[in-house]
Every structure is written in C-alpha cells, then in structure tokens.
Amino acid sequence: MQWVGAIDWDRRLFDALIPLPRGTSYNSYLVRGSERTALIDGVDATMSDVLIDNLAAAGIEKLDYIVSQHAEQDHSGAIKKLVELYPQAKVLASGKCLELLTKFDLVRKERMQEVKDKERISLGNKTLEFISAPWVHWPDTILTYLPEDRILFTCDFLGSHLATSDLYALDEALVYESAKRYYAEIMMPFRQNILRHLERIKGLSIDIIAPSHGPLHRRPEFILNAYGDWASDGVKNEVVLPYVSMHGSTRVMADYLTEALMARGIAVKRFDLTDYDVGELAEALVDAATVVIGSPTILAGAHPQALFAAILANALRPKTRFASLIGSYGWAGRMAEQITAALPNLKVRLLDPVLAKGYPRDEDLRALDRLAEEILAKHRELGMA
Ligand code: FEO
C-alpha cells in the first residue's frame, strides 16, 4: 500500500460549519497487485492535481479500479478527473454510493461496478474485501480490507481532521484530541451503528488502520478503544455549560453555577457563545453527563446563539443524560420553551430550569445551589462523583 493523497494544511472550515484548527488530509491509497492496481478513495476536487501528480510520480499509467468508499465530495471530487485520465478504471462502490456519485455528476453509470458486503476483488496476489458499513456517517459507506497486508481502510470512520507530516499516528495525544473532535462533529449521531461496526471488525486481523482523513494507525487498539469508549453508554462527571449573556445577568448565573458545581467535585466545560469553537463544544458533548444551556431573553424568546447551541446539540445526539437551563428575562418570554423544544433528539431527563427576573437575587442563587445539588445527586445515581 502506498499513500498518494493530499494534505490540506490551510483548510479552516468544513461543511461551512466545522472549524479545522489543524487543517485536514484526504488520504488516497494505491494498492498494487501482481495483476491489477486499485486506488482507494480520491481527494477533494480542489486538490485533484496533487493526487494526479502523486500517481504520476508513482509511475501509474493504468488503474484498474477506483474504490469509492463514500461519495462525499472530499473523497470523490477528484474521481471525476481520474475516470477521464484512466479510461480503463472501473469505479467500485456500494449501490448507494454509486447512486450518489451519479447524482453529484462525478461518474457515468457505465464506469461503475457495485460491490456487495463481503465481496472480494482479486488484484492477483492481493485481495480487496469490502465490508458494508452504512451510517458512519452517510448511508453509502464501505470499508475495504486487504487481508494479505492486514490493512483496514476505513474512510471517514476512525479518522481525524489533522494535517501533519506524520503518516502514522506518532503523537497519540494530539491524534486522540483530533480524532475525538472529529468523532463528535461527524460520527456521534451514529453511535449505535459505530458500536455495531466495531463489533464486526473485531474478527479481522488488523496491523494498520488507514482512514481517509488524518494519520494512519499502527496501533489499531488505540483508535478502536477510543471509539469504543466514546460510543459506549458511559458518561463522565461533567457539565457542559454553553451560555450567552447580554447585560451580565446570565453570566453571573453561569459563574455562580460553575463555582457551585466545582465545589461539588463536578468538572465544568464552559463556552461563551459569543466567542467559541463549535468543534470544542461538540467534543465536550461526547461524554458529559449533563448539559446546562444559559440564555437571556431577547425579543420575547431565547438568544439566537443559545438556540444555535441547542440545535447543534440536538443534531449531534450526545449520550448526555440530564439537561437544564439557566437565564434571565425582563418581563416575560418563551426562552425556556424555545430551547427545550429545540432538543427533541436528546434522551435526557430535564431538570427544573433556573430563570431570574432581571439581575439574579439571593433566591435565584439559592435555586442555582439546588440545581447543582440535584446534578450531583443524579451523577451519583450513575455511580459518578
Ligand atoms: Fe470525509 Fe464524509 O467525508
């Protein structure tokens, strides 16, 4: 196997939503058998020429197969040029992926060949074995196993947005952080599918895990154990506290609740929603037991930044067990109702919100103490704290 992908050092945003503080890579792999040659995944269309140059430098004049493990354009964008450049190459993919590649106008039907779960394609002395793995994170994904070299190609699954000159994960602390953030942003809503796929690949002999973003893993157990932990039902003695404040009332409440939780031995991950990193908030949601959203009332409703945080948490479906709200209002409003209504996907027990009329008074601070005490009790029920 030879890496022929592209490192996108300067990319700073994905999906026009997710910050990429450390860039990313689009990994593309060349597998040469004694009779045929395959390329596994392409790269983003913006870096097609890098991949094409790498293939030329590797002396590749003919490709027999281009395996498209997943149709999202950061892996399939370059395939449009590749099928022109390598007219003999067949594009191998799941049925769903082929359908999407057609819809994205990347490959014509006559160049495609569907592969099924467990199907094998021989390259001569090497074999590609395909494993259907839908919903990590699209319905089309397949993994590719190369048994002779004990390499599992996993596309987005087990990957990380990390531009680095290290082909393999050498700095595991850095890769852990990047992979957890990536899991939070992309994979977390599909926790149950992830657990199923992890179970399924347990039976394979794997020396190398080769995702299509970030470094490869020579210690497969490092990333497999991390995913097993993140996707498990286990939560940590932590409260995620995203809040926004206009005139200081909600901030005073956030400060007070933070202290009250810390005094009870509960870790707090705070995010001022006027200046934060969406990826860091997503990552904090991976294993926190409780989320408390703080919002003032504006135009009779929740602050849009607080609503955005609620919508994001709802979309990411963290395994959080408890949720609550804190905030303030001047005369009336539907702030609490709007935020609660934005969280239908979360399987949480809602704890009574603490809402102050105007600047928080003693009775509001006492209510925050009671909220902190209730959170402590709930965490203890789960065996934490
Ligand atoms: Fe890296 Fe879902 O694309």
mmCIF file with all atom_site columns, N, CA, C and O in Angstrom, residues 211-245:
data_model
loop_
_atom_site.group_PDB
_atom_site.id
_atom_site.type_symbol
_atom_site.label_atom_id
_atom_site.label_alt_id
_atom_site.label_comp_id
_atom_site.label_asym_id
_atom_site.label_entity_id
_atom_site.label_seq_id
_atom_site.pdbx_PDB_ins_code
_atom_site.Cartn_x
_atom_site.Cartn_y
_atom_site.Cartn_z
_atom_site.occupancy
_atom_site.B_iso_or_equiv
_atom_site.pdbx_formal_charge
_atom_site.auth_seq_id
_atom_site.auth_comp_id
_atom_site.auth_asym_id
_atom_site.auth_atom_id
_atom_site.pdbx_PDB_model_num
ATOM 1   N N  . PRO A 1 211 ? -7.467  5.360  7.706  1.00 0.00 ? 211 PRO A N  1
ATOM 2   C CA . PRO A 1 211 ? -8.644  6.192  7.430  1.00 0.00 ? 211 PRO A CA 1
ATOM 3   C C  . PRO A 1 211 ? -8.373  7.150  6.271  1.00 0.00 ? 211 PRO A C  1
ATOM 4   O O  . PRO A 1 211 ? -7.229  7.256  5.810  1.00 0.00 ? 211 PRO A O  1
ATOM 5   N N  . SER A 1 212 ? -9.384  7.844  5.825  1.00 0.00 ? 212 SER A N  1
ATOM 6   C CA . SER A 1 212 ? -9.197  8.760  4.698  1.00 0.00 ? 212 SER A CA 1
ATOM 7   C C  . SER A 1 212 ? -9.010  10.213 5.135  1.00 0.00 ? 212 SER A C  1
ATOM 8   O O  . SER A 1 212 ? -8.970  11.109 4.305  1.00 0.00 ? 212 SER A O  1
ATOM 9   N N  . HIS A 1 213 ? -8.952  10.445 6.452  1.00 0.00 ? 213 HIS A N  1
ATOM 10  C CA . HIS A 1 213 ? -8.512  11.740 6.997  1.00 0.00 ? 213 HIS A CA 1
ATOM 11  C C  . HIS A 1 213 ? -7.537  11.458 8.140  1.00 0.00 ? 213 HIS A C  1
ATOM 12  O O  . HIS A 1 213 ? -7.788  10.581 8.972  1.00 0.00 ? 213 HIS A O  1
ATOM 13  N N  . GLY A 1 214 ? -6.472  12.256 8.209  1.00 0.00 ? 214 GLY A N  1
ATOM 14  C CA . GLY A 1 214 ? -5.566  12.175 9.357  1.00 0.00 ? 214 GLY A CA 1
ATOM 15  C C  . GLY A 1 214 ? -4.628  10.990 9.277  1.00 0.00 ? 214 GLY A C  1
ATOM 16  O O  . GLY A 1 214 ? -4.652  10.202 8.320  1.00 0.00 ? 214 GLY A O  1
ATOM 17  N N  . PRO A 1 215 ? -3.766  10.872 10.292 1.00 0.00 ? 215 PRO A N  1
ATOM 18  C CA . PRO A 1 215 ? -2.748  9.823  10.256 1.00 0.00 ? 215 PRO A CA 1
ATOM 19  C C  . PRO A 1 215 ? -3.318  8.404  10.337 1.00 0.00 ? 215 PRO A C  1
ATOM 20  O O  . PRO A 1 215 ? -4.412  8.188  10.840 1.00 0.00 ? 215 PRO A O  1
ATOM 21  N N  . LEU A 1 216 ? -2.515  7.455  9.859  1.00 0.00 ? 216 LEU A N  1
ATOM 22  C CA . LEU A 1 216 ? -2.872  6.031  9.927  1.00 0.00 ? 216 LEU A CA 1
ATOM 23  C C  . LEU A 1 216 ? -2.486  5.497  11.311 1.00 0.00 ? 216 LEU A C  1
ATOM 24  O O  . LEU A 1 216 ? -1.673  6.101  12.011 1.00 0.00 ? 216 LEU A O  1
ATOM 25  N N  . HIS A 1 217 ? -3.046  4.361  11.633 1.00 0.00 ? 217 HIS A N  1
ATOM 26  C CA . HIS A 1 217 ? -2.808  3.786  12.963 1.00 0.00 ? 217 HIS A CA 1
ATOM 27  C C  . HIS A 1 217 ? -2.082  2.449  12.847 1.00 0.00 ? 217 HIS A C  1
ATOM 28  O O  . HIS A 1 217 ? -2.612  1.511  12.275 1.00 0.00 ? 217 HIS A O  1
ATOM 29  N N  . ARG A 1 218 ? -0.884  2.433  13.432 1.00 0.00 ? 218 ARG A N  1
ATOM 30  C CA . ARG A 1 218 ? -0.123  1.173  13.502 1.00 0.00 ? 218 ARG A CA 1
ATOM 31  C C  . ARG A 1 218 ? -0.460  0.434  14.781 1.00 0.00 ? 218 ARG A C  1
ATOM 32  O O  . ARG A 1 218 ? -0.054  -0.710 14.964 1.00 0.00 ? 218 ARG A O  1
ATOM 33  N N  . ARG A 1 219 ? -1.103  1.144  15.699 1.00 0.00 ? 219 ARG A N  1
ATOM 34  C CA . ARG A 1 219 ? -1.613  0.512  16.915 1.00 0.00 ? 219 ARG A CA 1
ATOM 35  C C  . ARG A 1 219 ? -3.135  0.594  16.849 1.00 0.00 ? 219 ARG A C  1
ATOM 36  O O  . ARG A 1 219 ? -3.755  1.509  17.410 1.00 0.00 ? 219 ARG A O  1
ATOM 37  N N  . PRO A 1 220 ? -3.759  -0.338 16.115 1.00 0.00 ? 220 PRO A N  1
ATOM 38  C CA . PRO A 1 220 ? -5.203  -0.237 15.897 1.00 0.00 ? 220 PRO A CA 1
ATOM 39  C C  . PRO A 1 220 ? -5.992  -0.106 17.196 1.00 0.00 ? 220 PRO A C  1
ATOM 40  O O  . PRO A 1 220 ? -6.996  0.595  17.252 1.00 0.00 ? 220 PRO A O  1
ATOM 41  N N  . GLU A 1 221 ? -5.508  -0.768 18.260 1.00 0.00 ? 221 GLU A N  1
ATOM 42  C CA . GLU A 1 221 ? -6.273  -0.745 19.518 1.00 0.00 ? 221 GLU A CA 1
ATOM 43  C C  . GLU A 1 221 ? -6.402  0.666  20.078 1.00 0.00 ? 221 GLU A C  1
ATOM 44  O O  . GLU A 1 221 ? -7.369  0.966  20.784 1.00 0.00 ? 221 GLU A O  1
ATOM 45  N N  . PHE A 1 222 ? -5.456  1.544  19.743 1.00 0.00 ? 222 PHE A N  1
ATOM 46  C CA . PHE A 1 222 ? -5.513  2.927  20.231 1.00 0.00 ? 222 PHE A CA 1
ATOM 47  C C  . PHE A 1 222 ? -6.808  3.595  19.774 1.00 0.00 ? 222 PHE A C  1
ATOM 48  O O  . PHE A 1 222 ? -7.573  4.128  20.572 1.00 0.00 ? 222 PHE A O  1
ATOM 49  N N  . ILE A 1 223 ? -7.077  3.539  18.478 1.00 0.00 ? 223 ILE A N  1
ATOM 50  C CA . ILE A 1 223 ? -8.261  4.242  17.963 1.00 0.00 ? 223 ILE A CA 1
ATOM 51  C C  . ILE A 1 223 ? -9.532  3.397  18.181 1.00 0.00 ? 223 ILE A C  1
ATOM 52  O O  . ILE A 1 223 ? -10.615 3.956  18.425 1.00 0.00 ? 223 ILE A O  1
ATOM 53  N N  . LEU A 1 224 ? -9.404  2.080  18.127 1.00 0.00 ? 224 LEU A N  1
ATOM 54  C CA . LEU A 1 224 ? -10.594 1.233  18.337 1.00 0.00 ? 224 LEU A CA 1
ATOM 55  C C  . LEU A 1 224 ? -11.088 1.371  19.781 1.00 0.00 ? 224 LEU A C  1
ATOM 56  O O  . LEU A 1 224 ? -12.297 1.475  20.027 1.00 0.00 ? 224 LEU A O  1
ATOM 57  N N  . ASN A 1 225 ? -10.158 1.402  20.735 1.00 0.00 ? 225 ASN A N  1
ATOM 58  C CA . ASN A 1 225 ? -10.567 1.565  22.140 1.00 0.00 ? 225 ASN A CA 1
ATOM 59  C C  . ASN A 1 225 ? -11.163 2.945  22.383 1.00 0.00 ? 225 ASN A C  1
ATOM 60  O O  . ASN A 1 225 ? -12.139 3.089  23.133 1.00 0.00 ? 225 ASN A O  1
ATOM 61  N N  . ALA A 1 226 ? -10.560 3.956  21.755 1.00 0.00 ? 226 ALA A N  1
ATOM 62  C CA . ALA A 1 226 ? -11.095 5.315  21.928 1.00 0.00 ? 226 ALA A CA 1
ATOM 63  C C  . ALA A 1 226 ? -12.531 5.373  21.403 1.00 0.00 ? 226 ALA A C  1
ATOM 64  O O  . ALA A 1 226 ? -13.433 5.873  22.077 1.00 0.00 ? 226 ALA A O  1
ATOM 65  N N  . TYR A 1 227 ? -12.771 4.838  20.228 1.00 0.00 ? 227 TYR A N  1
ATOM 66  C CA . TYR A 1 227 ? -14.132 4.838  19.666 1.00 0.00 ? 227 TYR A CA 1
ATOM 67  C C  . TYR A 1 227 ? -15.085 4.030  20.551 1.00 0.00 ? 227 TYR A C  1
ATOM 68  O O  . TYR A 1 227 ? -16.236 4.413  20.749 1.00 0.00 ? 227 TYR A O  1
ATOM 69  N N  . GLY A 1 228 ? -14.582 2.894  21.052 1.00 0.00 ? 228 GLY A N  1
ATOM 70  C CA . GLY A 1 228 ? -15.424 2.065  21.924 1.00 0.00 ? 228 GLY A CA 1
ATOM 71  C C  . GLY A 1 228 ? -15.858 2.842  23.150 1.00 0.00 ? 228 GLY A C  1
ATOM 72  O O  . GLY A 1 228 ? -17.018 2.762  23.591 1.00 0.00 ? 228 GLY A O  1
ATOM 73  N N  . ASP A 1 229 ? -14.941 3.633  23.685 1.00 0.00 ? 229 ASP A N  1
ATOM 74  C CA . ASP A 1 229 ? -15.239 4.442  24.868 1.00 0.00 ? 229 ASP A CA 1
ATOM 75  C C  . ASP A 1 229 ? -16.227 5.565  24.522 1.00 0.00 ? 229 ASP A C  1
ATOM 76  O O  . ASP A 1 229 ? -17.252 5.742  25.182 1.00 0.00 ? 229 ASP A O  1
ATOM 77  N N  . TRP A 1 230 ? -15.947 6.312  23.464 1.00 0.00 ? 230 TRP A N  1
ATOM 78  C CA . TRP A 1 230 ? -16.813 7.442  23.110 1.00 0.00 ? 230 TRP A CA 1
ATOM 79  C C  . TRP A 1 230 ? -18.225 6.965  22.756 1.00 0.00 ? 230 TRP A C  1
ATOM 80  O O  . TRP A 1 230 ? -19.203 7.620  23.102 1.00 0.00 ? 230 TRP A O  1
ATOM 81  N N  . ALA A 1 231 ? -18.315 5.861  22.045 1.00 0.00 ? 231 ALA A N  1
ATOM 82  C CA . ALA A 1 231 ? -19.633 5.408  21.576 1.00 0.00 ? 231 ALA A CA 1
ATOM 83  C C  . ALA A 1 231 ? -20.397 4.620  22.640 1.00 0.00 ? 231 ALA A C  1
ATOM 84  O O  . ALA A 1 231 ? -21.588 4.359  22.482 1.00 0.00 ? 231 ALA A O  1
ATOM 85  N N  . SER A 1 232 ? -19.709 4.260  23.744 1.00 0.00 ? 232 SER A N  1
ATOM 86  C CA . SER A 1 232 ? -20.366 3.474  24.793 1.00 0.00 ? 232 SER A CA 1
ATOM 87  C C  . SER A 1 232 ? -21.418 4.328  25.500 1.00 0.00 ? 232 SER A C  1
ATOM 88  O O  . SER A 1 232 ? -21.511 5.533  25.277 1.00 0.00 ? 232 SER A O  1
ATOM 89  N N  . ASP A 1 233 ? -22.195 3.712  26.383 1.00 0.00 ? 233 ASP A N  1
ATOM 90  C CA . ASP A 1 233 ? -23.207 4.459  27.141 1.00 0.00 ? 233 ASP A CA 1
ATOM 91  C C  . ASP A 1 233 ? -22.597 5.226  28.312 1.00 0.00 ? 233 ASP A C  1
ATOM 92  O O  . ASP A 1 233 ? -23.290 5.994  28.975 1.00 0.00 ? 233 ASP A O  1
ATOM 93  N N  . GLY A 1 234 ? -21.331 4.992  28.602 1.00 0.00 ? 234 GLY A N  1
ATOM 94  C CA . GLY A 1 234 ? -20.708 5.611  29.778 1.00 0.00 ? 234 GLY A CA 1
ATOM 95  C C  . GLY A 1 234 ? -20.579 7.125  29.650 1.00 0.00 ? 234 GLY A C  1
ATOM 96  O O  . GLY A 1 234 ? -20.188 7.639  28.599 1.00 0.00 ? 234 GLY A O  1
ATOM 97  N N  . VAL A 1 235 ? -20.939 7.836  30.717 1.00 0.00 ? 235 VAL A N  1
ATOM 98  C CA . VAL A 1 235 ? -20.787 9.297  30.723 1.00 0.00 ? 235 VAL A CA 1
ATOM 99  C C  . VAL A 1 235 ? -19.857 9.699  31.859 1.00 0.00 ? 235 VAL A C  1
ATOM 100 O O  . VAL A 1 235 ? -19.596 8.897  32.760 1.00 0.00 ? 235 VAL A O  1
ATOM 101 N N  . LYS A 1 236 ? -19.365 10.943 31.805 1.00 0.00 ? 236 LYS A N  1
ATOM 102 C CA . LYS A 1 236 ? -18.405 11.411 32.810 1.00 0.00 ? 236 LYS A CA 1
ATOM 103 C C  . LYS A 1 236 ? -19.056 12.444 33.727 1.00 0.00 ? 236 LYS A C  1
ATOM 104 O O  . LYS A 1 236 ? -20.047 13.079 33.360 1.00 0.00 ? 236 LYS A O  1
ATOM 105 N N  . ASN A 1 237 ? -18.420 12.618 34.871 1.00 0.00 ? 237 ASN A N  1
ATOM 106 C CA . ASN A 1 237 ? -18.917 13.547 35.885 1.00 0.00 ? 237 ASN A CA 1
ATOM 107 C C  . ASN A 1 237 ? -18.630 14.987 35.438 1.00 0.00 ? 237 ASN A C  1
ATOM 108 O O  . ASN A 1 237 ? -17.804 15.676 36.021 1.00 0.00 ? 237 ASN A O  1
ATOM 109 N N  . GLU A 1 238 ? -19.295 15.397 34.367 1.00 0.00 ? 238 GLU A N  1
ATOM 110 C CA . GLU A 1 238 ? -19.019 16.693 33.736 1.00 0.00 ? 238 GLU A CA 1
ATOM 111 C C  . GLU A 1 238 ? -20.316 17.396 33.365 1.00 0.00 ? 238 GLU A C  1
ATOM 112 O O  . GLU A 1 238 ? -21.305 16.736 33.002 1.00 0.00 ? 238 GLU A O  1
ATOM 113 N N  . VAL A 1 239 ? -20.266 18.704 33.441 1.00 0.00 ? 239 VAL A N  1
ATOM 114 C CA . VAL A 1 239 ? -21.377 19.532 32.949 1.00 0.00 ? 239 VAL A CA 1
ATOM 115 C C  . VAL A 1 239 ? -20.846 20.412 31.826 1.00 0.00 ? 239 VAL A C  1
ATOM 116 O O  . VAL A 1 239 ? -19.823 21.084 31.989 1.00 0.00 ? 239 VAL A O  1
ATOM 117 N N  . VAL A 1 240 ? -21.509 20.393 30.696 1.00 0.00 ? 240 VAL A N  1
ATOM 118 C CA . VAL A 1 240 ? -21.195 21.318 29.612 1.00 0.00 ? 240 VAL A CA 1
ATOM 119 C C  . VAL A 1 240 ? -22.126 22.513 29.772 1.00 0.00 ? 240 VAL A C  1
ATOM 120 O O  . VAL A 1 240 ? -23.349 22.343 29.884 1.00 0.00 ? 240 VAL A O  1
ATOM 121 N N  . LEU A 1 241 ? -21.535 23.701 29.787 1.00 0.00 ? 241 LEU A N  1
ATOM 122 C CA . LEU A 1 241 ? -22.309 24.915 30.077 1.00 0.00 ? 241 LEU A CA 1
ATOM 123 C C  . LEU A 1 241 ? -22.091 25.946 28.965 1.00 0.00 ? 241 LEU A C  1
ATOM 124 O O  . LEU A 1 241 ? -21.247 26.833 29.078 1.00 0.00 ? 241 LEU A O  1
ATOM 125 N N  . PRO A 1 242 ? -22.846 25.841 27.862 1.00 0.00 ? 242 PRO A N  1
ATOM 126 C CA . PRO A 1 242 ? -22.790 26.888 26.849 1.00 0.00 ? 242 PRO A CA 1
ATOM 127 C C  . PRO A 1 242 ? -23.758 28.000 27.253 1.00 0.00 ? 242 PRO A C  1
ATOM 128 O O  . PRO A 1 242 ? -24.910 27.725 27.575 1.00 0.00 ? 242 PRO A O  1
ATOM 129 N N  . TYR A 1 243 ? -23.299 29.247 27.231 1.00 0.00 ? 243 TYR A N  1
ATOM 130 C CA . TYR A 1 243 ? -24.177 30.331 27.680 1.00 0.00 ? 243 TYR A CA 1
ATOM 131 C C  . TYR A 1 243 ? -23.873 31.596 26.893 1.00 0.00 ? 243 TYR A C  1
ATOM 132 O O  . TYR A 1 243 ? -22.799 31.742 26.287 1.00 0.00 ? 243 TYR A O  1
ATOM 133 N N  . VAL A 1 244 ? -24.835 32.495 26.914 1.00 0.00 ? 244 VAL A N  1
ATOM 134 C CA . VAL A 1 244 ? -24.635 33.813 26.316 1.00 0.00 ? 244 VAL A CA 1
ATOM 135 C C  . VAL A 1 244 ? -25.330 34.812 27.227 1.00 0.00 ? 244 VAL A C  1
ATOM 136 O O  . VAL A 1 244 ? -26.363 34.492 27.839 1.00 0.00 ? 244 VAL A O  1
ATOM 137 N N  . SER A 1 245 ? -24.724 35.982 27.361 1.00 0.00 ? 245 SER A N  1
ATOM 138 C CA . SER A 1 245 ? -25.272 36.982 28.267 1.00 0.00 ? 245 SER A CA 1
ATOM 139 C C  . SER A 1 245 ? -25.225 38.344 27.586 1.00 0.00 ? 245 SER A C  1
ATOM 140 O O  . SER A 1 245 ? -24.241 38.675 26.927 1.00 0.00 ? 245 SER A O  1
#
